[in-house]
Amino acid sequence: MSMQLVPVELCKGINGLEKVVLREVRGFSAEVYLYGGHVTSWKNEHGEELLFVSSKANFKPPKPIRGGIPICFSQFSNLGSLEQHGFARNRLWSVDTDPPPFPTTSSNKAFIDLILKPTEEDMKIWPHSYEFRLRVTLGPGGDLMLTSRVRNTNTDGKPFSFTFAYHTYFSVSDISEVRVEGLETLDYLDNLQNRERFTEQGDAITFESEVDKIYLSTPTKIAILDHEKKRTFVIRKDGLPDAVVWNPWDKKAKAMADFGDDEYKYMLCVEAAAIEKPITLKPGEEWKGRQELSAVPSSYCSGQLDPQKVLQSS
């Protein structure tokens, strides 16, 4: 008798923290910790891990988890008065048993709805009432979809503004063998140069030193080509006009307590984000931002991976 696949399982993870495991019939899986609403694993049908989580990651609240997909809300980086990247990534989320209607195109069973609401302590540092709903879906082809919906539930008539990012850490074979396509010729703010504005000159982004850039008005699709693994990650995004590209390189890696000295070689963050123009919601208004990740085999074309096929396909 074949075992019945359980598409959604709530269980205990590292240090007894609760997590949700999503499974698809063909062998794809994903894991989401309720702490941070944090996706920590996304595996393909061969059981290969597609996300990077540091071997030194803390799974101990109130520290954020280093790797996977942290949620940066209500602030990206230090662009505001809150702690770095806001507070959503180190709060305990709840399973949302009664989410509002969700337009869905398939009879997908491998998904979980989470919700975050402010505590009294949160209201002291960010005095706004909100509901943040997150749906994490594992598609039949192994695609990983994150949809965020933030609603202003203030009763005092006040709007609020926020910046946001899905701080996705991709697992790569070797950072020097990776290129990012889809951001060429765009303007970016360089976080290593006081967020000064520049225009990307290269025909693709490659890596030989620390990078920390916020690309502006980016296309809905970005590709990360990993030559060694002959794998391309495709990021599709909606409601998130910006894209952050980050790798700490060796000096910063050594300075981070929750990051291995050489681990910068095996990760790359490309983050769907809304940073340059903060999102403002009046009471009752809702914002929606989604990211869909897929991993596809790369083809070789005259010794180079052919990114155009990836970027042109829908």
Tab-separated table of C-alpha atoms in Angstrom:
chain	number	residue	atom	x	y	z
A	1	MET	CA	0.000	0.000	0.000
A	2	SER	CA	1.398	3.408	-0.956
A	3	MET	CA	1.614	6.016	1.767
A	4	GLN	CA	-0.914	8.811	1.390
A	5	LEU	CA	0.964	12.078	0.768
A	6	VAL	CA	0.226	14.744	3.371
A	7	PRO	CA	0.409	18.050	1.459
A	8	VAL	CA	0.466	20.201	4.632
A	9	GLU	CA	1.936	19.064	7.954
A	10	LEU	CA	2.387	21.130	11.109
A	11	CYS	CA	5.308	19.803	13.155
A	12	LYS	CA	8.250	20.779	15.322
A	13	GLY	CA	11.451	22.089	13.763
A	14	ILE	CA	14.841	23.156	15.140
A	15	ASN	CA	14.812	24.046	18.856
A	16	GLY	CA	11.167	22.940	19.047
A	17	LEU	CA	9.948	25.855	16.924
A	18	GLU	CA	6.740	25.081	15.040
A	19	LYS	CA	7.007	24.705	11.292
A	20	VAL	CA	4.770	23.770	8.379
A	21	VAL	CA	6.001	21.286	5.764
A	22	LEU	CA	4.449	21.518	2.279
A	23	ARG	CA	4.802	18.537	-0.067
A	24	GLU	CA	3.891	17.968	-3.696
A	25	VAL	CA	3.196	14.594	-5.314
A	26	ARG	CA	6.307	14.689	-7.523
A	27	GLY	CA	8.641	15.106	-4.545
A	28	PHE	CA	8.965	18.877	-4.210
A	29	SER	CA	8.841	20.262	-0.665
A	30	ALA	CA	9.033	23.499	1.296
A	31	GLU	CA	9.226	24.395	4.998
A	32	VAL	CA	7.845	27.494	6.698
A	33	TYR	CA	8.557	28.417	10.315
A	34	LEU	CA	5.781	30.214	12.190
A	35	TYR	CA	8.581	32.215	13.777
A	36	GLY	CA	9.056	35.019	11.253
A	37	GLY	CA	6.596	33.511	8.739
A	38	HIS	CA	9.939	32.330	7.433
A	39	VAL	CA	10.454	29.914	4.517
A	40	THR	CA	13.621	27.951	5.390
A	41	SER	CA	13.610	25.198	2.776
A	42	TRP	CA	12.573	24.662	-0.842
A	43	LYS	CA	13.633	21.381	-2.407
A	44	ASN	CA	13.235	20.051	-5.938
A	45	GLU	CA	12.044	16.578	-6.881
A	46	HIS	CA	15.562	15.182	-6.341
A	47	GLY	CA	15.624	16.505	-2.766
A	48	GLU	CA	18.205	19.185	-3.624
A	49	GLU	CA	17.974	22.316	-1.456
A	50	LEU	CA	17.399	25.438	-3.549
A	51	LEU	CA	17.540	28.005	-0.743
A	52	PHE	CA	20.604	28.859	1.340
A	53	VAL	CA	20.425	28.759	5.143
A	54	SER	CA	23.641	29.415	7.045
A	55	SER	CA	25.109	26.527	9.034
A	56	LYS	CA	25.400	29.076	11.863
A	57	ALA	CA	21.810	30.336	11.627
A	58	ASN	CA	20.107	31.048	14.951
A	59	PHE	CA	16.782	29.329	15.388
A	60	LYS	CA	16.441	31.109	18.734
A	61	PRO	CA	13.980	33.992	19.077
A	62	PRO	CA	14.352	36.962	19.126
A	63	LYS	CA	17.217	36.572	16.621
A	64	PRO	CA	16.140	36.398	12.956
A	65	ILE	CA	16.983	33.238	10.983
A	66	ARG	CA	19.953	33.737	8.612
A	67	GLY	CA	18.921	32.479	5.175
A	68	GLY	CA	15.798	31.152	3.463
A	69	ILE	CA	13.242	33.913	2.822
A	70	PRO	CA	13.040	36.461	5.642
A	71	ILE	CA	10.160	38.959	5.360
A	72	CYS	CA	11.348	42.570	5.637
A	73	PHE	CA	8.373	44.555	7.016
A	74	SER	CA	7.551	47.290	7.948
A	75	GLN	CA	10.962	48.575	7.017
A	76	PHE	CA	13.715	47.532	4.628
A	77	SER	CA	17.254	47.731	6.034
A	78	ASN	CA	17.778	50.819	8.207
A	79	LEU	CA	15.470	53.066	6.167
A	80	GLY	CA	13.475	54.235	9.174
A	81	SER	CA	13.372	54.263	12.965
A	82	LEU	CA	12.871	50.513	13.510
A	83	GLU	CA	15.339	47.672	13.924
A	84	GLN	CA	17.137	46.480	10.769
A	85	HIS	CA	14.572	45.073	8.267
A	86	GLY	CA	11.617	45.754	10.606
A	87	PHE	CA	9.972	43.337	13.002
A	88	ALA	CA	7.964	40.769	10.990
A	89	ARG	CA	10.934	38.391	10.666
A	90	ASN	CA	11.280	37.946	14.422
A	91	ARG	CA	7.629	37.730	15.459
A	92	LEU	CA	5.580	34.587	15.938
A	93	TRP	CA	2.958	34.299	13.199
A	94	SER	CA	-0.296	32.318	13.517
A	95	VAL	CA	-1.886	29.883	11.084
A	96	ASP	CA	-4.766	31.802	9.467
A	97	THR	CA	-7.683	29.368	9.510
A	98	ASP	CA	-10.138	31.763	7.866
A	99	PRO	CA	-8.339	33.835	5.214
A	100	PRO	CA	-10.393	36.144	2.973
A	101	PRO	CA	-11.161	34.809	-0.523
A	102	PHE	CA	-8.088	34.146	-2.586
A	103	PRO	CA	-8.198	33.986	-6.396
A	104	THR	CA	-6.672	30.634	-7.250
A	105	THR	CA	-6.085	29.017	-10.616
A	106	SER	CA	-5.501	25.434	-9.589
A	107	SER	CA	-6.766	22.840	-7.155
A	108	ASN	CA	-3.526	23.185	-5.246
A	109	LYS	CA	-3.470	21.549	-1.830
A	110	ALA	CA	0.104	22.350	-0.736
A	111	PHE	CA	-0.297	25.821	0.759
A	112	ILE	CA	-0.493	27.493	4.151
A	113	ASP	CA	-1.987	30.819	5.213
A	114	LEU	CA	-0.282	32.713	8.021
A	115	ILE	CA	-1.262	35.973	9.734
A	116	LEU	CA	0.573	38.578	11.781
A	117	LYS	CA	-1.129	41.262	13.869
A	118	PRO	CA	0.553	43.837	16.130
A	119	THR	CA	1.022	43.192	19.839
A	120	GLU	CA	0.825	45.974	22.422
A	121	GLU	CA	4.629	46.032	22.459
A	122	ASP	CA	4.708	46.409	18.672
A	123	MET	CA	2.284	49.333	18.847
A	124	LYS	CA	4.809	51.195	21.015
A	125	ILE	CA	7.515	51.034	18.332
A	126	TRP	CA	5.222	51.247	15.266
A	127	PRO	CA	1.837	52.691	16.358
A	128	HIS	CA	-0.326	51.271	13.579
A	129	SER	CA	-2.952	48.579	13.478
A	130	TYR	CA	-2.590	46.170	10.552
A	131	GLU	CA	-3.218	42.634	9.375
A	132	PHE	CA	-0.418	40.981	7.404
A	133	ARG	CA	-1.541	37.818	5.642
A	134	LEU	CA	0.999	35.560	3.972
A	135	ARG	CA	0.178	32.607	1.740
A	136	VAL	CA	3.004	30.196	0.883
A	137	THR	CA	2.152	27.808	-1.960
A	138	LEU	CA	4.107	24.929	-3.476
A	139	GLY	CA	2.898	24.542	-7.049
A	140	PRO	CA	2.471	21.232	-8.927
A	141	GLY	CA	5.657	21.931	-10.916
A	142	GLY	CA	7.630	22.757	-7.787
A	143	ASP	CA	7.281	26.532	-8.057
A	144	LEU	CA	7.289	28.363	-4.733
A	145	MET	CA	4.844	31.260	-4.425
A	146	LEU	CA	4.645	33.815	-1.621
A	147	THR	CA	1.749	36.250	-1.583
A	148	SER	CA	1.620	39.013	1.017
A	149	ARG	CA	-1.449	41.096	1.770
A	150	VAL	CA	-1.143	43.997	4.192
A	151	ARG	CA	-4.288	45.819	5.334
A	152	ASN	CA	-4.509	49.041	7.329
A	153	THR	CA	-6.926	48.344	10.209
A	154	ASN	CA	-6.342	51.664	12.026
A	155	THR	CA	-9.523	53.045	13.608
A	156	ASP	CA	-8.050	56.525	14.115
A	157	GLY	CA	-8.283	57.395	10.414
A	158	LYS	CA	-4.490	57.501	10.011
A	159	PRO	CA	-2.680	56.143	6.965
A	160	PHE	CA	0.656	54.368	7.340
A	161	SER	CA	3.625	53.785	5.049
A	162	PHE	CA	6.074	50.900	4.860
A	163	THR	CA	8.867	49.431	2.782
A	164	PHE	CA	9.086	45.713	2.073
A	165	ALA	CA	11.255	42.903	0.700
A	166	TYR	CA	11.265	39.130	0.308
A	167	HIS	CA	14.923	38.749	1.353
A	168	THR	CA	15.437	35.517	-0.633
A	169	TYR	CA	18.761	33.652	-0.220
A	170	PHE	CA	19.361	31.370	-3.212
A	171	SER	CA	21.740	28.417	-2.980
A	172	VAL	CA	24.396	28.597	-5.714
A	173	SER	CA	27.352	26.361	-6.635
A	174	ASP	CA	29.925	29.180	-6.656
A	175	ILE	CA	29.180	32.908	-6.606
A	176	SER	CA	31.918	33.558	-9.197
A	177	GLU	CA	30.045	31.273	-11.641
A	178	VAL	CA	26.714	33.076	-11.321
A	179	ARG	CA	25.153	35.831	-13.383
A	180	VAL	CA	21.918	37.766	-12.957
A	181	GLU	CA	19.953	38.726	-16.085
A	182	GLY	CA	17.115	41.231	-16.416
A	183	LEU	CA	18.576	44.200	-14.490
A	184	GLU	CA	21.021	45.495	-17.113
A	185	THR	CA	20.783	49.239	-18.053
A	186	LEU	CA	18.647	49.960	-14.962
A	187	ASP	CA	19.277	52.580	-12.306
A	188	TYR	CA	20.263	51.378	-8.852
A	189	LEU	CA	21.034	52.800	-5.415
A	190	ASP	CA	24.389	51.542	-4.145
A	191	ASN	CA	24.181	50.779	-0.422
A	192	LEU	CA	28.003	50.631	-0.306
A	193	GLN	CA	28.156	54.257	-1.508
A	194	ASN	CA	25.580	56.033	0.674
A	195	ARG	CA	22.746	54.937	-1.619
A	196	GLU	CA	24.065	57.064	-4.443
A	197	ARG	CA	22.262	56.489	-7.745
A	198	PHE	CA	24.059	54.843	-10.672
A	199	THR	CA	23.116	53.113	-13.930
A	200	GLU	CA	24.028	49.441	-14.457
A	201	GLN	CA	26.587	49.228	-17.284
A	202	GLY	CA	27.168	45.483	-17.679
A	203	ASP	CA	25.138	43.198	-19.949
A	204	ALA	CA	24.647	40.961	-16.907
A	205	ILE	CA	25.543	41.175	-13.241
A	206	THR	CA	28.492	39.006	-12.216
A	207	PHE	CA	30.250	38.822	-8.860
A	208	GLU	CA	33.857	39.373	-7.817
A	209	SER	CA	33.422	41.513	-4.679
A	210	GLU	CA	30.780	42.659	-2.190
A	211	VAL	CA	27.508	43.795	-3.793
A	212	ASP	CA	24.585	45.577	-2.125
A	213	LYS	CA	22.365	47.361	-4.642
A	214	ILE	CA	18.705	48.346	-4.889
A	215	TYR	CA	17.633	48.213	-8.550
A	216	LEU	CA	14.696	50.495	-9.396
A	217	SER	CA	11.665	50.003	-11.655
A	218	THR	CA	12.686	46.441	-12.439
A	219	PRO	CA	10.930	44.022	-14.816
A	220	THR	CA	8.480	41.439	-13.508
A	221	LYS	CA	10.971	38.683	-14.304
A	222	ILE	CA	14.617	38.255	-13.241
A	223	ALA	CA	16.856	35.235	-13.898
A	224	ILE	CA	19.813	33.906	-11.878
A	225	LEU	CA	22.008	31.637	-13.987
A	226	ASP	CA	24.233	29.130	-12.195
A	227	HIS	CA	26.727	27.875	-14.807
A	228	GLU	CA	28.138	25.053	-12.738
A	229	LYS	CA	24.796	23.551	-11.776
A	230	LYS	CA	23.321	24.297	-15.233
A	231	ARG	CA	20.361	25.682	-13.307
A	232	THR	CA	18.444	28.922	-13.681
A	233	PHE	CA	16.299	30.439	-10.980
A	234	VAL	CA	13.476	32.566	-12.337
A	235	ILE	CA	11.898	35.187	-10.076
A	236	ARG	CA	8.517	36.514	-11.162
A	237	LYS	CA	7.064	39.335	-9.102
A	238	ASP	CA	4.020	41.506	-8.877
A	239	GLY	CA	3.452	44.676	-6.822
A	240	LEU	CA	7.194	44.820	-6.045
A	241	PRO	CA	8.902	47.294	-8.384
A	242	ASP	CA	12.414	47.105	-6.918
A	243	ALA	CA	14.991	44.324	-6.632
A	244	VAL	CA	17.872	44.058	-4.174
A	245	VAL	CA	21.038	42.158	-5.114
A	246	TRP	CA	23.308	41.294	-2.172
A	247	ASN	CA	26.362	39.232	-1.386
A	248	PRO	CA	28.460	40.124	1.690
A	249	TRP	CA	31.774	38.719	0.322
A	250	ASP	CA	34.592	37.662	2.616
A	251	LYS	CA	35.105	40.590	5.037
A	252	LYS	CA	31.424	41.062	5.896
A	253	ALA	CA	30.929	37.283	6.102
A	254	LYS	CA	33.654	37.026	8.740
A	255	ALA	CA	32.050	39.872	10.718
A	256	MET	CA	28.639	38.150	10.950
A	257	ALA	CA	28.301	35.821	13.932
A	258	ASP	CA	25.481	33.805	12.324
A	259	PHE	CA	27.206	33.310	8.964
A	260	GLY	CA	30.105	31.006	8.048
A	261	ASP	CA	33.333	32.671	6.877
A	262	ASP	CA	33.231	31.040	3.423
A	263	GLU	CA	29.461	30.727	3.010
A	264	TYR	CA	29.242	33.852	0.850
A	265	LYS	CA	30.530	31.670	-1.998
A	266	TYR	CA	27.415	29.504	-1.946
A	267	MET	CA	24.616	32.086	-1.694
A	268	LEU	CA	23.145	35.053	-3.483
A	269	CYS	CA	20.276	37.257	-2.369
A	270	VAL	CA	18.006	38.612	-5.095
A	271	GLU	CA	15.048	40.212	-3.384
A	272	ALA	CA	11.697	41.321	-4.798
A	273	ALA	CA	11.031	44.589	-2.975
A	274	ALA	CA	9.214	47.896	-2.648
A	275	ILE	CA	11.766	50.357	-1.275
A	276	GLU	CA	12.277	53.537	-3.325
A	277	LYS	CA	8.614	54.574	-3.075
A	278	PRO	CA	7.129	53.432	0.264
A	279	ILE	CA	3.645	51.920	0.107
A	280	THR	CA	1.019	54.065	1.835
A	281	LEU	CA	-2.315	52.605	2.926
A	282	LYS	CA	-5.321	54.509	4.193
A	283	PRO	CA	-7.547	52.743	6.755
A	284	GLY	CA	-9.313	49.829	5.057
A	285	GLU	CA	-6.904	49.756	2.109
A	286	GLU	CA	-4.907	46.631	1.247
A	287	TRP	CA	-1.618	46.130	-0.582
A	288	LYS	CA	-0.654	42.889	-2.275
A	289	GLY	CA	2.813	41.767	-3.328
A	290	ARG	CA	3.750	38.373	-4.654
A	291	GLN	CA	6.848	36.482	-5.687
A	292	GLU	CA	6.999	33.224	-7.614
A	293	LEU	CA	10.222	31.241	-7.760
A	294	SER	CA	11.030	28.455	-10.180
A	295	ALA	CA	14.197	26.495	-10.890
A	296	VAL	CA	14.706	25.289	-14.477
A	297	PRO	CA	17.565	23.509	-16.251
A	298	SER	CA	19.786	25.935	-18.195
A	299	SER	CA	20.716	25.297	-21.806
A	300	TYR	CA	24.169	26.060	-23.173
A	301	CYS	CA	24.548	28.294	-26.192
A	302	SER	CA	28.039	28.904	-27.639
A	303	GLY	CA	29.606	28.235	-24.253
A	304	GLN	CA	27.219	30.612	-22.495
A	305	LEU	CA	23.930	29.922	-20.829
A	306	ASP	CA	21.139	31.325	-22.937
A	307	PRO	CA	19.189	33.614	-20.615
A	308	GLN	CA	17.012	35.147	-23.313
A	309	LYS	CA	14.988	31.948	-23.681
A	310	VAL	CA	14.310	32.023	-19.964
A	311	LEU	CA	13.439	35.718	-19.830
A	312	GLN	CA	11.233	35.605	-22.941
A	313	SER	CA	9.217	32.544	-21.969
A	314	SER	CA	6.143	33.507	-19.972
